[in-house]
Amino acid sequence: MSRDTQQSLSPEAEAGAMAEAAPLHVQIERQREEIAVLQATVRRLQAEVRGLQGSLSWKVTRPLRALARGLPGPAAAVQRI
């Protein structure tokens, strides 16, 4: 709202607008908290993937994964996921 519009509201209308806005502010805060949790989860999972990809077993099985990508059928489909 512009400053002119806010000044023209009656006290009752302003109170009504504030009452309507309050649940929206609560919802926004909940969504911000959820975003923070999801961002932390993404960071944790990215670190886990980096750890797995840096492991000896991942490096040793690289030729097998390359071979599986060249195969037709379900094995190749699984490798593309």
mmCIF file of C-alpha atoms in Angstrom:
data_model
loop_
_atom_site.group_PDB
_atom_site.id
_atom_site.type_symbol
_atom_site.label_atom_id
_atom_site.label_comp_id
_atom_site.label_asym_id
_atom_site.label_seq_id
_atom_site.Cartn_x
_atom_site.Cartn_y
_atom_site.Cartn_z
ATOM 1 C CA MET A 1 0.000 0.000 0.000
ATOM 2 C CA SER A 2 1.110 3.525 -0.606
ATOM 3 C CA ARG A 3 1.465 5.959 2.230
ATOM 4 C CA ASP A 4 -1.601 7.876 0.989
ATOM 5 C CA THR A 5 -3.724 4.716 1.042
ATOM 6 C CA GLN A 6 -2.576 3.815 4.537
ATOM 7 C CA GLN A 7 -3.480 7.248 5.844
ATOM 8 C CA SER A 8 -6.983 7.025 4.381
ATOM 9 C CA LEU A 9 -7.828 3.739 6.131
ATOM 10 C CA SER A 10 -10.121 3.914 9.076
ATOM 11 C CA PRO A 11 -8.821 2.399 12.296
ATOM 12 C CA GLU A 12 -11.276 -0.479 11.841
ATOM 13 C CA ALA A 13 -10.099 -1.159 8.295
ATOM 14 C CA GLU A 14 -6.479 -0.990 9.373
ATOM 15 C CA ALA A 15 -7.149 -3.425 12.207
ATOM 16 C CA GLY A 16 -8.904 -5.747 9.772
ATOM 17 C CA ALA A 17 -5.993 -5.611 7.352
ATOM 18 C CA MET A 18 -3.540 -6.346 10.154
ATOM 19 C CA ALA A 19 -5.679 -9.282 11.310
ATOM 20 C CA GLU A 20 -5.690 -10.701 7.775
ATOM 21 C CA ALA A 21 -1.931 -10.218 7.437
ATOM 22 C CA ALA A 22 -0.978 -11.904 10.728
ATOM 23 C CA PRO A 23 -1.594 -15.508 9.584
ATOM 24 C CA LEU A 24 0.298 -14.763 6.380
ATOM 25 C CA HIS A 25 3.304 -13.588 8.371
ATOM 26 C CA VAL A 26 3.178 -16.802 10.406
ATOM 27 C CA GLN A 27 2.997 -18.861 7.216
ATOM 28 C CA ILE A 28 5.955 -16.970 5.729
ATOM 29 C CA GLU A 29 8.030 -17.600 8.852
ATOM 30 C CA ARG A 30 7.190 -21.325 8.793
ATOM 31 C CA GLN A 31 8.172 -21.521 5.142
ATOM 32 C CA ARG A 32 11.465 -19.746 5.852
ATOM 33 C CA GLU A 33 12.199 -22.272 8.594
ATOM 34 C CA GLU A 34 11.329 -25.137 6.238
ATOM 35 C CA ILE A 35 13.608 -23.680 3.561
ATOM 36 C CA ALA A 36 16.467 -23.490 6.071
ATOM 37 C CA VAL A 37 15.928 -27.143 7.052
ATOM 38 C CA LEU A 38 15.792 -28.227 3.407
ATOM 39 C CA GLN A 39 18.931 -26.254 2.554
ATOM 40 C CA ALA A 40 20.763 -27.958 5.432
ATOM 41 C CA THR A 41 19.542 -31.334 4.162
ATOM 42 C CA VAL A 42 20.779 -30.556 0.658
ATOM 43 C CA ARG A 43 24.205 -29.555 2.003
ATOM 44 C CA ARG A 44 24.410 -32.751 4.071
ATOM 45 C CA LEU A 45 23.417 -34.954 1.140
ATOM 46 C CA GLN A 46 25.843 -33.202 -1.204
ATOM 47 C CA ALA A 47 28.634 -33.841 1.294
ATOM 48 C CA GLU A 48 27.588 -37.486 1.518
ATOM 49 C CA VAL A 49 27.643 -37.855 -2.280
ATOM 50 C CA ARG A 50 31.080 -36.229 -2.440
ATOM 51 C CA GLY A 51 32.266 -38.664 0.218
ATOM 52 C CA LEU A 52 30.920 -41.651 -1.655
ATOM 53 C CA GLN A 53 32.322 -40.500 -4.981
ATOM 54 C CA GLY A 54 35.709 -39.962 -3.363
ATOM 55 C CA SER A 55 35.777 -43.400 -1.786
ATOM 56 C CA LEU A 56 38.035 -46.193 -2.926
ATOM 57 C CA SER A 57 35.087 -48.463 -3.708
ATOM 58 C CA TRP A 58 33.590 -45.826 -6.019
ATOM 59 C CA LYS A 59 36.878 -45.449 -7.836
ATOM 60 C CA VAL A 60 37.425 -49.215 -8.097
ATOM 61 C CA THR A 61 33.925 -49.864 -9.499
ATOM 62 C CA ARG A 62 34.157 -47.091 -12.112
ATOM 63 C CA PRO A 63 34.916 -49.540 -14.955
ATOM 64 C CA LEU A 64 31.885 -51.644 -13.986
ATOM 65 C CA ARG A 65 29.597 -48.613 -14.036
ATOM 66 C CA ALA A 66 30.971 -47.626 -17.457
ATOM 67 C CA LEU A 67 30.348 -51.132 -18.738
ATOM 68 C CA ALA A 68 26.802 -51.163 -17.351
ATOM 69 C CA ARG A 69 26.038 -47.875 -19.133
ATOM 70 C CA GLY A 70 26.881 -49.564 -22.436
ATOM 71 C CA LEU A 71 24.518 -52.495 -21.846
ATOM 72 C CA PRO A 72 20.961 -52.501 -23.150
ATOM 73 C CA GLY A 73 18.053 -53.045 -20.833
ATOM 74 C CA PRO A 74 17.499 -52.497 -17.127
ATOM 75 C CA ALA A 75 21.161 -52.294 -16.162
ATOM 76 C CA ALA A 76 21.674 -49.324 -18.475
ATOM 77 C CA ALA A 77 18.455 -47.672 -17.279
ATOM 78 C CA VAL A 78 19.562 -47.945 -13.650
ATOM 79 C CA GLN A 79 22.908 -46.358 -14.475
ATOM 80 C CA ARG A 80 21.226 -43.342 -16.064
ATOM 81 C CA ILE A 81 19.277 -42.508 -12.915
#
